[in-house]
Each structure stands twice: as C-alpha cells, then as structure tokens.
Amino acid sequence: MKDKTIKISNLARIEGEGALFVKIKGDAVVDVRLEIFEPPRFFEALLRGRAFGEAPDITARICGICPVAYQMSAVHAMENAFGVEVDGPLRALRRLIYCGEWIESHTLHVYLLHAPDYLGYADALRMAKDHPGIVERGLQLKKAGNEIIRLMGGREVHPINVRVGGFYKVPTKSELAPVAERLRWAREAALETVRWTATLPVPEFDQDYEFVGLRHPFEYPFNEGRLISNRGLNISVREYEDSFVEEQIPHSHALHSRFKNRGAYLVGPIARYSLNFDRLSPIAQEAARAAGLSAVCRNPFRSIVVRSVEILQACDEAIRIIDGYERPTRPAVPIRPRAGTGYGCTEAPRGILYHRYRVDDAGVIQEAKIVPPTSQNQKMIEDDLRRFVQANINLPKEKLGLQCEQTIRNYDPCISCATHFLRLHYDRE
Amino acid sequence: MGQGRKPKMAVWKFASCDGCQLSLLDCEDELLKIADRVQIAHFLEASRAVVKGPYDLSLVEGSITTPSDAVRIQEVRRASKFLVTIGACATAGGIQALRNFQDVKEFISIVYARPEYIQTLNTSTPIADHVSVDFELQGCPIDKRQLVEVISAFLHGRKPNTLSHSVCVECKLRGNVCVMVAHGTPCLGPVTHAGCGAICPSYDRGCYGCFGPKETPNTSSLSRWWGRLGVGEQDLVRVFRGVNAFAEAFRKESEAHERQNDQDQ
C-alpha cells in the first residue's frame, strides 16, 4: 500500500480560514491536523477597560454569522454579575431573536454550505442550476430567519437592539404580525427541509461521543440551563471552568478545549438534540421520527437532518412566542453595576458559547474569557477525521479528500468565532 | 465589460468576522441574479470551485494583521483590475485595531499561554495602507443594499451611488425624532457616515459610529455637546475607540480625550 498525503490548503464553505492535513503511511493514518490560519484578533484583551454595556456590541464582532449568540452570552453574563433577572416578555423576545439566528445560520449551512457535498456540487449556485426550487426554498427560509433578526435587532449582521437588561426598543404586536405570517410559511418549508435532507445519501459512521449541551427544565435550550452530558456531567454554568480546560497545542495551532479528566467532547446540534429530544415540540419530534432519526443521533453526517429539525423547532417556537406576546411596559430592566464576576452560557447554532467577565464597581471590564463552540469541537473534528480516513483508507485520494472536507463541514465550523485561535505555520501550495 | 464573457468576481478575507462577505449571501432575493451576471471565481465561504485570476472585481474583507497577509494583499492587488474594500476592518482596521493603541505583546500574553507560537503584526491596518484601493465601502457590517449597488455600478461601468452625508440626514429622512435633542441620548449621528439607514436612533438608541467618520466631521464640537450631557473624558475615549477606532478622524478625537483625561488625573 502506498503512502499518501491529503492536503487541502484552503477549506471552502466554512466560516473563516482553515486547512486540512492528513498523512497516511501504509494502511495507517499517522497524522491529522485541522489547521487554522485565521489571524488572531485578541478580543479577550481588547475587552479589558471597556464598559460593561459595550460587551454585547464588541463581542458580536467576533462572528458575523452568529452575532446574536455572542450578544446573548454577554448580556446573561453581565446580568449574572449584577444579580439581575430578565423574565417575562423580555425573556421571550430574547428567545425570539435567537430563533431568528438559528434559522438564518442553520439554513445557510444546510442549503448553501453542506448540501452541495451530498449532491456532488462545488457550491449552491451550481446546485441551483439543477435544483432551482430547492435552493430558492433555502434562500427564502434563510430570509425568514433574517427577518426576525432585522425586526428585533435592526439589521441581520451585528444587530444593534440588544442590551444588558433587555432591549433598546421592543416591537408592538402589530409589527410582529407580518413576521409570524411569514414564519407560518417557513415552518412548512422547514418541514420540507427535514424531509428533503432525510433523502440525502449518508455514510455509516456512528461514533461514541460524549455530548455536552444545556438542559432546561421544560424548554429546548437557547439561553439558559444546566450543562449536562450523556456521561454524567451536570453542573451550573459558573462551574464550567472547573470541568473544562483550554490548551494551546503547537501542532494544531489553536486553543483546544477538553474535559480536564477525559479529553474530547462534542457540542452543537447533534449533541443538543440527543440530550434534549424530549424537549422538542411535538411537530419537531414527529418530523425527526419520520426522517428516520431516533432520539439520539451519533452519525455526524446526519447532522444536516438534525439542523433541519432545529430549524423547524425554531420556526415553531418563534410562532408560539409571537402568538403569546404582550408588549412589556419597559424595554429593559434597570441595571446598577457592581463589582463581581458573571458567567453566561447559551446555545449558539454551533453549540455552547461560554462567557465570563470580571467587572469593577463602575462596571468596567477587568477580565474576559470567551470559549466559542468551534474551539470546543476542534479536537473532536480531528478525532472524526482520523477514524473516517482509517475506515475509508482505500478510497482514491481525491474522493477521500472530498469526504474529509465533508467530515469537517458536518460541524459547521466557524473559525472566525475562535477568538483566540493561533496563526499557524503552514505552507500554501 | 467585454461582450460574451461574464466578469470574474473574487471575494477575499483577511482579519475579520466574515459578516461583510455574509452580506452577499444575505442578498436572498438578488444572489442568484448576481450569479447570473458575474462569474463567482473565488469566494471560499460559498464555493470550493476556484478559478484562477486575474479578476475583474475583487471584494476585500478584513484588515492586515500578520506578515503573511501583508504579502498576500499585494498578490490580491496584482490579480485584480478593480479592488473594493468592504467593511470597517478593510477600510479602517476594524475593532482589532484597538491593539494599535496598546502594547500588542501584552495582548498576546492575555489570550495565549504560549505567546511564542503567535505570529502577528503590532498593528491592524486598513487595506489602503498597503495597496491602492479603487473604492471603499464603509460599515460594520456593510449595508447589503449598498453592496448590491457597488456590484451593479461596476457592471455598468459607473461610479457607485453611495451617499456621503451623515447619519443625521438619514434620520431626518426616516422622520425620526432626534434622540439627542429630544431625549438627551448621546449620538454619533452628526459625524458618522450614512449607509445604515439610521438604525440606532430608530430603535431609541444613540448612533455608535459603525459606518465610520463622514467627510470632514466636526468631532470636537460633537464631543462638547456630549460633555454637556454628562459624558466624561474617559467615556469619550471609548466612544471614538470602537469598530472604526483607527479611522483618522475618530483616532485623533479619541487621542485628544485621552490626553485630556491624563491631564485631569
């Protein structure tokens, strides 16, 4: 058997810039590296000395695809530091804008980034030549998500209306009505999306993951909950750093998160789904069952179906929130800063996003820590790649390379998110 | 454009959040039409198919923060007939240009346990500091309608019709009550470039300057008005030191307040 090296210098259809390097000797995989050459931007450092109220606007700039997730984790962490609870309609509106981001981000991934892999296209624009109706449905579904963000946040990318304590302005019932109308269409389109993704060809690749995600007493998790896993983890958000550690590894050029005592874990749609199937709305559970999913999904190539189920969940939840909405009397809870440390963790589309801030008595940030989902998944992506290549080692190099790319895209990795990923040494061929 | 051949468009990323190139994919109603008119020859976020240059139109997102990116932007310029920078990172250095005001070594050691693995420049600088730029589209993020306008202007060989007045004008056009005059909410609208559609004042919030300085902004006068609303020197430093911190007019204003703040203490 010949030695081979698979090297993809510029990974496409992911957010941010990365490369893949796989080395095979004989019939064994000897090296797998997901390389990240996104330049570091030092957010945790530049947050020092900023006012607490600036955290949602600054951290949104970490990621143009999931800015709402950053804003949500930031405001929850600050409110935690100041001992403030935001509930009632303001809490519901936060869930609503998060639904918008899940719909927009997941639909972008399902239709424009991931589906072309299953159908053998270089991109969705080429796919649209043969499947115009499918791509058009994807774009309109994505637009429905963006319309929620646009109304609730002012614009799709880096929305401006989220603040510590609530919002700057809250919508009226009549402003929300046309959004709900469109969401009723979107819910049907999401249902079609689940049915369609269930027909895409998927390799057998069940893995024995430790899933980590939020768990809420009665909701499918967005903003709150305890951190749990399928192997007994059950902690509050403030205990996150007791269980997980970030490591700087020279060969992988990025901070990897792992359990302090047991290595890699998985966050994101299939983890969230497998930990919270019983919290999905009836329509989402039914669609998942009809698509052939069981209550636990261990095959990352089926993440496209799980993401579609979550789009459906988010559409359904958004409609429920709008239907039950009563405009609150004030757009935000008053905030009085005090010295302390606050913790926040919410479910970004790609998985749990942890923020911790230490602020002084004037509310000025003294220290910030942010752990995005992609740096938590990076170790698992490499583990998946190693096992996938080993199991398919006889495939021709080009085909194997393509499937490696798909293995990475299963995670919808967001390299821009990884605030503290390193510059790596890599040679561009 | 030449007859029978679609112009080749490329999208490039440097240090950024991906949000400005996402704005292109957020053109849900226009995306397929744009793809009919231009050949998307290099757009890694959307496609794994890469066509070799030269490119007729290059959209550049992100700022220059590493030695290799300083080299790469030269290659992009050489391969591009018309180069447009999109967003605050590419036109002003972005939020990551906050490092320009501090010691970058300290920044690295705050984030990374092993600083020696990090290769980065001391500054985050706009594209125009490195190569000639044919058009700059401001905004953090850019406005997608303006992006569509820039692409269609290019296709028709005309100058993009993007307004150069302040956010204040957009606010008046929207019929908003002035948040600063009526509510006493500090607002950067008078010195900030138009393009967003005056979103913040429409949401009862003061503008925070995402679109960067307008032409000839009177920042010192606005600062005095903010002072009357009770905003101190240290807060004025932060206000001008946001996503467009390194744009010249905002940089000078924040440095003036920093000096004032140091004197006061």
XYZ file of C-alpha atoms in Angstrom:
694
model
C 0.000 0.000 0.000
C 1.279 3.433 -0.966
C 1.808 6.293 1.445
C -0.382 9.286 0.771
C -0.826 12.799 1.984
C -4.095 14.638 1.690
C -3.605 18.343 1.869
C -6.369 20.842 1.294
C -4.804 24.246 1.610
C -7.934 26.353 1.623
C -11.033 24.755 3.044
C -14.152 26.127 1.406
C -17.737 26.613 2.550
C -16.809 27.140 6.166
C -16.732 30.417 8.039
C -13.182 31.638 8.351
C -9.977 30.200 7.011
C -8.538 26.778 7.642
C -6.629 23.943 6.037
C -6.541 20.179 6.356
C -3.544 17.922 6.509
C -3.779 14.116 6.659
C -0.818 11.773 6.409
C -1.206 8.068 5.670
C 1.628 5.550 5.910
C 0.837 2.121 4.507
C -2.596 1.337 5.866
C -2.462 3.596 8.900
C -3.353 7.230 9.474
C -0.332 8.769 11.167
C -1.251 12.442 11.328
C -4.426 14.505 11.099
C -4.467 18.239 11.534
C -7.197 20.759 11.072
C -5.065 23.826 10.611
C -6.330 27.288 11.334
C -4.691 30.278 9.772
C -7.236 32.831 10.755
C -5.291 35.728 12.263
C -5.890 36.232 15.999
C -7.873 39.327 16.947
C -7.387 39.313 20.743
C -10.945 40.019 21.841
C -10.381 38.977 25.430
C -7.573 41.502 25.667
C -9.342 44.373 23.965
C -12.403 43.959 26.197
C -10.353 44.966 29.218
C -11.115 48.531 30.201
C -14.356 48.665 28.231
C -17.716 49.483 29.824
C -19.990 46.509 30.638
C -22.636 47.851 28.278
C -20.235 47.637 25.344
C -19.713 43.871 25.701
C -22.670 42.816 23.505
C -21.664 45.183 20.688
C -17.966 44.338 20.814
C -18.296 40.562 21.140
C -20.863 40.495 18.302
C -17.910 41.424 16.065
C -16.289 38.084 16.785
C -18.654 36.460 14.316
C -20.781 37.840 11.519
C -22.751 34.595 11.244
C -23.781 34.222 14.892
C -23.536 37.718 16.440
C -26.760 37.184 18.415
C -25.169 34.247 20.241
C -22.316 36.491 21.402
C -24.737 39.202 22.444
C -26.845 36.700 24.389
C -23.950 35.099 26.264
C -22.558 38.567 27.022
C -25.785 40.037 28.417
C -26.509 36.942 30.506
C -23.001 37.014 31.969
C -23.281 40.722 32.840
C -26.726 40.287 34.378
C -25.328 37.390 36.377
C -22.560 39.670 37.681
C -25.100 42.334 38.687
C -27.678 39.952 40.143
C -30.384 40.880 37.616
C -33.071 38.527 36.253
C -34.730 39.261 32.937
C -38.014 37.417 32.594
C -41.496 37.611 31.107
C -41.892 39.111 27.640
C -38.295 40.428 27.541
C -37.004 36.918 28.069
C -39.381 35.666 25.372
C -38.099 38.311 22.941
C -34.547 37.135 23.556
C -35.599 33.636 22.628
C -37.303 35.074 19.572
C -34.202 36.828 18.222
C -32.186 33.684 18.957
C -34.733 31.662 16.926
C -34.049 34.059 14.061
C -30.324 33.416 14.271
C -30.747 29.640 14.436
C -32.976 29.712 11.358
C -30.606 32.005 9.418
C -27.372 30.268 10.430
C -28.618 26.682 10.136
C -30.320 27.338 6.795
C -27.163 28.949 5.439
C -25.281 25.822 6.405
C -27.834 23.232 5.318
C -28.565 24.694 1.872
C -25.566 26.782 0.862
C -22.625 25.097 2.582
C -23.419 21.473 3.401
C -25.959 20.088 0.905
C -23.643 20.549 -2.124
C -21.391 17.853 -0.570
C -24.157 15.265 -0.567
C -25.229 16.044 -4.123
C -21.771 16.482 -5.625
C -21.650 20.214 -6.392
C -18.881 22.730 -5.773
C -21.410 25.189 -4.377
C -25.094 26.020 -4.044
C -25.059 28.337 -7.057
C -24.141 25.413 -9.287
C -26.628 23.238 -7.411
C -29.280 25.860 -8.213
C -28.854 25.190 -11.955
C -30.191 21.639 -11.468
C -32.306 22.162 -8.346
C -33.578 25.749 -8.576
C -36.644 25.116 -6.411
C -34.613 23.659 -3.562
C -32.059 26.464 -3.450
C -34.787 29.088 -3.753
C -36.641 27.499 -0.815
C -33.416 27.600 1.194
C -32.846 31.272 0.437
C -36.395 32.213 1.367
C -36.221 30.173 4.583
C -32.967 31.897 5.480
C -34.643 35.210 4.767
C -37.456 34.359 7.198
C -34.850 33.933 9.947
C -33.154 37.154 8.963
C -36.475 38.997 9.087
C -36.819 38.146 12.781
C -33.312 39.458 13.442
C -33.982 42.532 11.344
C -37.133 43.439 13.243
C -35.797 42.539 16.705
C -32.242 43.724 16.115
C -32.401 46.412 13.439
C -30.236 44.540 10.940
C -29.148 40.997 10.109
C -25.425 41.226 10.870
C -24.341 42.798 14.185
C -27.827 43.788 15.350
C -27.978 46.942 17.475
C -31.009 46.488 19.703
C -29.736 44.016 22.339
C -28.544 45.494 25.638
C -27.719 44.335 29.136
C -31.142 44.223 30.835
C -33.178 43.723 27.679
C -33.527 45.822 24.528
C -33.418 49.482 23.492
C -36.842 49.197 21.931
C -39.427 46.413 21.907
C -41.771 45.700 18.999
C -45.514 46.135 19.031
C -47.846 43.213 18.397
C -48.756 44.624 15.000
C -45.076 44.906 13.996
C -44.647 41.224 14.800
C -47.762 40.074 12.932
C -46.261 40.035 9.388
C -43.193 38.177 10.707
C -45.465 35.487 12.157
C -47.274 35.265 8.838
C -44.002 34.583 7.047
C -42.964 32.114 9.766
C -46.025 30.007 9.098
C -44.736 29.568 5.571
C -41.217 28.987 6.955
C -42.452 26.235 9.267
C -43.812 24.361 6.261
C -40.569 24.989 4.373
C -38.604 23.695 7.378
C -40.737 20.569 7.410
C -39.939 20.094 3.709
C -36.273 20.654 4.558
C -36.317 17.832 7.104
C -37.964 15.518 4.564
C -35.511 16.507 1.837
C -32.325 16.194 3.933
C -33.511 12.770 5.107
C -33.198 11.562 1.497
C -29.541 12.620 1.128
C -27.041 9.739 0.995
C -25.184 9.285 4.289
C -22.217 7.001 5.071
C -22.439 4.661 8.069
C -20.319 6.399 10.682
C -21.819 6.126 14.175
C -19.480 7.412 16.870
C -19.434 7.038 20.621
C -19.487 10.732 21.555
C -19.727 12.470 24.867
C -22.349 15.107 24.109
C -22.297 18.371 26.061
C -25.085 20.916 25.987
C -27.528 22.959 28.016
C -30.587 21.384 29.605
C -33.573 23.435 30.707
C -36.430 22.123 32.899
C -39.038 22.434 30.164
C -37.641 24.195 27.072
C -35.428 23.209 24.209
C -32.331 25.147 25.315
C -31.364 28.555 23.977
C -30.409 30.986 26.731
C -30.378 29.060 29.975
C -29.975 25.743 31.676
C -27.521 23.444 33.362
C -24.579 21.993 31.474
C -25.030 18.278 31.114
C -23.549 15.375 29.208
C -24.622 11.825 28.410
C -21.883 10.587 30.747
C -22.978 12.187 33.961
C -21.850 15.805 33.753
C -24.397 18.036 35.476
C -23.065 21.428 36.519
C -24.121 25.047 36.676
C -22.694 27.469 34.114
C -20.395 29.054 36.691
C -18.691 25.686 37.200
C -17.724 25.419 33.514
C -14.036 26.117 34.057
C -13.852 23.522 36.837
C -14.622 20.800 34.308
C -13.151 22.079 31.050
C -9.759 23.402 30.127
C -8.335 25.107 27.045
C -4.958 24.001 25.813
C -2.563 25.577 23.402
C -1.176 22.792 21.225
C 1.665 23.601 18.844
C 0.803 21.027 16.169
C -2.821 22.072 15.963
C -2.201 25.800 16.193
C -5.266 26.547 18.225
C -6.657 26.500 21.697
C -8.417 23.157 22.078
C -10.984 22.643 24.790
C -11.241 19.326 26.537
C -12.601 17.787 29.707
C -9.984 18.178 32.408
C -10.029 14.470 33.149
C -11.198 12.788 29.947
C -10.486 14.516 26.643
C -12.656 15.455 23.692
C -16.378 16.169 23.760
C -18.977 17.249 21.249
C -21.161 20.368 21.266
C -23.672 21.637 18.705
C -26.828 20.386 17.000
C -26.438 16.614 17.377
C -25.292 16.957 20.992
C -28.113 19.360 21.834
C -30.656 17.192 20.041
C -29.501 13.952 21.656
C -29.575 15.495 25.134
C -32.913 17.252 24.639
C -35.046 15.232 22.246
C -37.840 15.167 24.834
C -37.849 18.995 24.904
C -38.547 19.384 21.181
C -42.027 20.488 20.215
C -44.366 17.701 19.008
C -44.086 18.806 15.371
C -40.268 18.650 15.502
C -40.244 15.264 17.254
C -42.665 13.870 14.736
C -40.643 15.193 11.783
C -37.436 13.750 13.244
C -39.043 10.336 13.673
C -40.454 10.437 10.145
C -36.983 11.308 8.854
C -35.641 8.130 10.415
C -33.834 9.744 13.339
C -34.038 8.167 16.760
C -33.881 10.196 19.960
C -30.086 10.080 19.860
C -28.031 10.804 16.742
C -24.431 9.546 16.658
C -23.680 9.923 12.963
C -22.211 13.383 12.235
C -23.123 13.024 8.542
C -26.757 13.151 9.652
C -26.191 16.496 11.359
C -27.762 18.091 8.276
C -31.065 16.407 9.187
C -30.720 17.385 12.842
C -30.016 21.003 11.863
C -33.176 20.915 9.763
C -35.158 19.613 12.744
C -33.766 22.522 14.762
C -34.807 24.979 12.048
C -38.313 23.544 12.350
C -38.139 23.801 16.144
C -37.012 27.441 15.914
C -39.808 28.364 13.455
C -42.395 26.688 15.641
C -41.045 28.295 18.820
C -40.901 31.749 17.184
C -44.551 31.471 16.127
C -45.507 30.418 19.656
C -43.627 33.388 21.149
C -45.237 35.881 18.769
C -48.731 34.430 19.274
C -48.417 34.780 23.053
C -46.701 38.174 23.028
C -47.812 41.084 25.174
C -45.656 44.181 24.832
C -43.733 44.835 28.059
C -44.137 48.224 29.701
C -40.403 48.941 29.542
C -37.793 47.748 27.034
C -35.155 46.861 29.634
C -34.702 46.102 33.307
C -32.695 48.876 35.023
C -29.058 47.951 35.638
C -26.924 49.059 38.538
C -23.343 47.860 38.087
C -21.433 46.363 40.992
C -18.053 44.679 41.297
C -18.070 40.944 40.692
C -17.786 38.100 38.233
C -20.559 36.998 35.903
C -20.986 33.796 33.925
C -23.062 33.190 30.830
C -23.513 30.227 28.538
C -26.040 29.984 25.737
C -26.626 27.620 22.828
C -25.163 29.245 19.723
C -26.158 27.490 16.489
C -22.820 25.603 16.615
C -23.013 24.729 20.322
C -22.424 26.148 23.776
C -20.790 29.575 23.944
C -19.299 30.440 27.337
C -18.511 33.984 28.563
C -17.062 35.077 31.888
C -16.449 38.712 32.874
C -14.939 40.263 35.956
C -16.049 43.880 36.344
C -15.252 46.618 38.851
C -17.810 48.626 40.831
C -18.225 51.096 37.928
C -18.965 48.209 35.557
C -15.636 48.421 33.724
C -14.408 45.045 32.450
C -11.245 43.871 34.180
C -11.037 40.428 32.669
C -12.903 38.492 29.970
C -12.951 34.879 28.931
C -14.789 33.553 25.897
C -14.950 29.934 24.755
C -16.674 29.550 21.368
C -18.192 26.268 20.187
C -15.714 25.668 17.390
C -12.712 25.583 19.697
C -14.591 23.038 21.807
C -15.297 20.861 18.789
C -11.912 21.103 17.177
C -10.460 18.098 18.963
C -13.498 16.026 18.017
C -13.278 17.108 14.366
C -9.738 15.752 14.256
C -10.835 12.532 16.004
C -13.638 12.104 13.449
C -11.233 12.699 10.593
C -8.771 10.144 11.911
C -11.456 7.483 12.263
C -13.121 8.348 8.978
C -9.900 8.181 6.983
C -8.891 4.941 8.708
C -12.237 3.358 7.823
C -12.053 4.551 4.204
C -8.332 4.282 3.635
C -8.685 2.514 0.286
C -10.727 5.237 -1.360
C -8.959 7.107 -4.172
C -7.158 10.169 -2.845
C -9.394 12.749 -4.448
C -12.618 11.139 -3.231
C -11.204 10.685 0.243
C -10.152 14.341 0.275
C -13.671 15.441 -0.630
C -15.164 13.260 2.089
C -12.688 14.683 4.595
C -13.951 18.144 3.716
C -17.495 16.930 4.271
C -16.449 15.457 7.632
C -15.258 18.909 8.670
C -18.358 20.638 7.316
C -20.518 18.261 9.400
C -19.536 20.544 12.265
C -20.331 23.835 10.504
C -17.064 25.064 11.991
C -16.778 28.775 12.485
C -13.149 29.670 12.524
C -13.832 33.394 12.759
C -15.527 32.619 16.047
C -12.420 31.177 17.522
C -11.281 34.388 19.112
C -8.021 33.002 20.240
C -7.074 30.610 17.512
C -3.468 30.917 16.553
C -1.648 31.796 13.435
C -0.311 28.521 12.216
C 2.729 27.608 10.314
C 1.600 26.208 7.012
C 2.875 26.200 3.508
C 0.472 27.261 0.819
C 0.955 25.082 -2.228
C -17.489 44.698 -19.805
C -16.411 42.528 -22.689
C -19.186 41.003 -24.773
C -19.963 37.364 -24.176
C -17.787 36.950 -21.141
C -19.048 37.337 -17.621
C -16.788 39.494 -15.433
C -14.899 37.480 -12.842
C -15.561 38.416 -9.237
C -13.451 37.357 -6.264
C -14.069 37.710 -2.522
C -11.037 37.794 -0.222
C -10.837 37.551 3.538
C -8.229 38.972 5.891
C -8.665 39.541 9.668
C -12.430 39.867 10.074
C -15.630 38.280 11.335
C -16.969 37.115 7.899
C -20.021 39.341 8.354
C -19.415 41.556 5.310
C -18.996 38.669 2.897
C -22.022 37.070 4.550
C -23.924 40.199 3.469
C -23.548 38.922 -0.086
C -25.145 35.584 0.880
C -27.778 37.560 2.807
C -28.958 39.029 -0.517
C -31.540 36.249 -0.619
C -33.556 37.865 -3.388
C -30.598 39.001 -5.505
C -27.959 36.293 -5.050
C -28.958 34.039 -7.946
C -29.366 37.074 -10.224
C -25.907 38.339 -9.306
C -24.509 34.881 -10.046
C -26.105 35.107 -13.497
C -24.292 38.342 -14.263
C -20.850 37.699 -12.795
C -18.704 34.612 -12.590
C -18.008 33.992 -8.909
C -14.415 32.968 -9.434
C -13.075 32.963 -5.884
C -15.378 33.013 -2.864
C -14.244 30.390 -0.372
C -17.067 30.935 2.086
C -19.531 29.934 -0.643
C -17.708 27.676 -3.074
C -14.889 25.174 -3.319
C -14.502 25.917 -7.041
C -11.682 28.392 -7.557
C -10.957 29.977 -10.934
C -7.533 31.451 -11.481
C -7.082 35.206 -11.792
C -6.861 37.868 -12.975
C -10.178 39.044 -11.575
C -12.263 41.919 -12.861
C -13.693 42.784 -9.448
C -12.240 41.900 -6.064
C -14.154 42.475 -2.840
C -11.763 42.559 0.096
C -12.920 41.976 3.664
C -10.698 42.281 6.733
C -7.611 44.119 7.905
C -3.906 43.373 7.691
C -2.591 41.952 10.963
C 0.052 39.363 10.052
C 3.270 39.417 7.997
C 1.932 36.875 5.515
C -1.303 38.814 4.990
C 0.777 41.904 4.207
C 2.295 39.870 1.360
C -0.987 38.258 0.311
C -2.777 41.587 -0.184
C -0.087 42.552 -2.706
C -0.849 39.343 -4.623
C -4.574 40.092 -4.499
C -3.971 43.617 -5.813
C -1.846 42.332 -8.692
C -4.553 39.823 -9.639
C -7.381 42.391 -9.505
C -8.438 45.008 -12.032
C -10.851 46.759 -9.676
C -10.463 46.373 -5.928
C -13.208 47.335 -3.479
C -12.749 47.121 0.278
C -15.873 46.099 2.197
C -16.416 46.956 5.839
C -14.759 48.667 8.773
C -11.913 46.131 9.058
C -10.812 46.612 5.457
C -11.337 50.369 5.380
C -10.239 51.325 8.919
C -8.582 48.335 10.610
C -11.714 47.174 12.450
C -12.265 46.508 16.152
C -8.973 44.599 16.219
C -7.202 47.935 15.562
C -7.681 48.644 19.279
C -4.326 46.900 19.583
C -2.789 49.876 17.762
C -3.273 51.934 20.911
C -1.612 49.405 23.208
C 1.263 47.008 23.569
C 0.465 44.015 21.382
C 2.817 41.732 23.340
C 0.650 42.231 26.373
C -2.434 41.486 24.274
C -0.940 38.185 23.146
C 0.009 37.130 26.648
C -3.503 37.845 27.919
C -5.036 35.447 25.390
C -2.366 32.802 24.855
C -0.407 30.706 27.304
C 2.421 30.224 24.795
C 2.956 33.614 23.149
C 5.931 32.346 21.154
C 3.591 30.446 18.812
C 1.884 33.635 17.753
C 2.966 35.469 14.688
C 1.287 38.821 14.369
C 1.987 42.431 13.465
C 1.880 45.161 16.086
C -0.949 46.852 14.267
C -4.177 46.135 12.447
C -4.259 48.369 9.390
C -6.684 49.072 6.559
C -6.089 47.693 3.075
C -5.439 51.168 1.640
C -2.330 51.430 3.851
C -0.861 48.589 1.785
C -2.193 48.799 -1.777
C -4.202 51.203 -3.891
C -7.933 50.757 -3.457
C -10.468 51.691 -6.146
C -13.482 52.079 -3.882
C -14.125 51.833 -0.144
C -17.468 50.716 1.248
C -17.751 51.629 4.924
C -19.793 49.971 7.652
C -19.598 47.348 10.382
C -21.193 45.495 8.756
C -21.648 46.968 5.298
C -25.201 47.532 4.179
C -26.195 44.840 1.694
C -28.176 47.276 -0.466
C -25.019 49.342 -0.837
C -23.098 46.199 -1.748
C -25.591 45.381 -4.492
C -25.272 48.999 -5.679
C -21.454 48.726 -5.824
C -21.643 45.486 -7.839
C -24.219 46.870 -10.259
C -22.291 50.145 -10.655
C -19.240 48.087 -11.528
C -21.214 46.033 -14.063
C -22.418 49.214 -15.746
C -19.063 50.978 -15.594
C -20.296 53.843 -13.441
C -19.431 55.286 -10.054
C -21.311 53.706 -7.128
C -24.098 55.914 -5.886
C -23.442 55.782 -2.148
C -24.242 58.909 -0.197
C -21.508 60.724 1.691
C -23.619 62.684 4.160
C -24.094 61.907 7.845
C -26.461 59.532 9.640
C -28.383 62.665 10.723
C -29.678 63.139 7.182
C -30.894 59.533 7.039
C -32.535 60.007 10.416
C -34.435 63.071 9.165
C -35.456 61.178 6.033
C -36.878 58.447 8.243
C -38.854 61.020 10.166
C -37.229 60.176 13.497
C -37.336 62.490 16.472
C -33.723 63.438 17.311
C -32.681 61.204 20.227
C -30.027 63.683 21.295
C -32.153 66.826 21.274
C -35.411 65.267 22.454
C -34.174 62.559 24.857
C -30.670 63.693 25.768
C -29.222 60.437 24.415
C -25.615 60.902 23.216
C -25.455 60.096 19.483
C -22.600 59.927 16.963
C -25.018 60.513 14.071
C -23.719 64.005 13.209
C -20.176 62.740 12.491
C -20.943 59.260 11.166
C -21.109 58.248 7.510
C -24.562 57.426 6.161
C -25.431 53.968 4.858
C -27.104 52.048 7.659
C -30.410 53.905 7.370
C -30.131 55.455 10.856
C -30.960 52.180 12.580
C -29.904 53.034 16.132
C -31.918 56.251 16.527
C -34.889 54.385 15.042
C -34.514 51.965 17.962
C -34.297 54.756 20.582
C -30.561 54.399 20.809
C -27.716 56.789 20.003
C -25.595 56.011 16.930
C -22.303 54.354 17.900
C -20.446 55.025 14.703
C -20.354 51.627 12.884
C -20.112 53.312 9.495
C -17.080 55.380 10.466
C -16.468 59.083 10.016
C -18.256 61.029 7.309
C -16.314 63.500 5.196
C -14.995 66.422 7.286
C -16.739 65.522 10.569
C -16.694 68.073 13.372
C -15.914 65.592 16.120
C -14.634 68.119 18.666
C -17.850 70.111 18.531
C -19.908 66.949 18.982
C -17.712 65.949 21.929
C -18.515 69.236 23.637
C -22.225 68.510 23.219
C -21.695 65.056 24.697
C -19.833 66.664 27.604
C -22.906 68.782 28.314
C -24.935 65.595 28.522
C -22.593 64.412 31.268
C -20.262 62.153 29.281
C -16.732 62.232 30.751
C -13.362 62.224 29.004
C -12.711 58.514 29.617
C -16.081 57.598 28.116
C -15.374 59.841 25.111
C -12.154 57.893 24.536
C -14.202 54.671 24.425
C -16.901 56.187 22.217
C -14.481 57.130 19.444
C -12.446 53.971 20.003
C -14.953 51.463 18.667
C -15.120 49.476 15.438
C -13.675 52.422 13.500
C -11.099 53.388 16.145
C -8.253 53.736 13.662
C -10.123 55.860 11.098
C -8.210 59.132 11.190
C -10.934 61.496 12.426
C -12.056 59.135 15.198
C -8.476 58.246 16.150
C -7.490 61.888 16.577
C -10.582 62.622 18.623
C -10.039 59.673 20.981
C -6.387 60.626 21.408
C -7.381 64.198 22.276
C -9.681 62.931 25.028
C -7.047 60.536 26.249
C -4.621 63.436 26.672
C -7.311 65.470 28.406
C -8.145 62.567 30.685
C -4.465 62.099 31.605
C -4.181 65.805 32.413
C -7.296 65.725 34.562
C -5.914 62.935 36.729
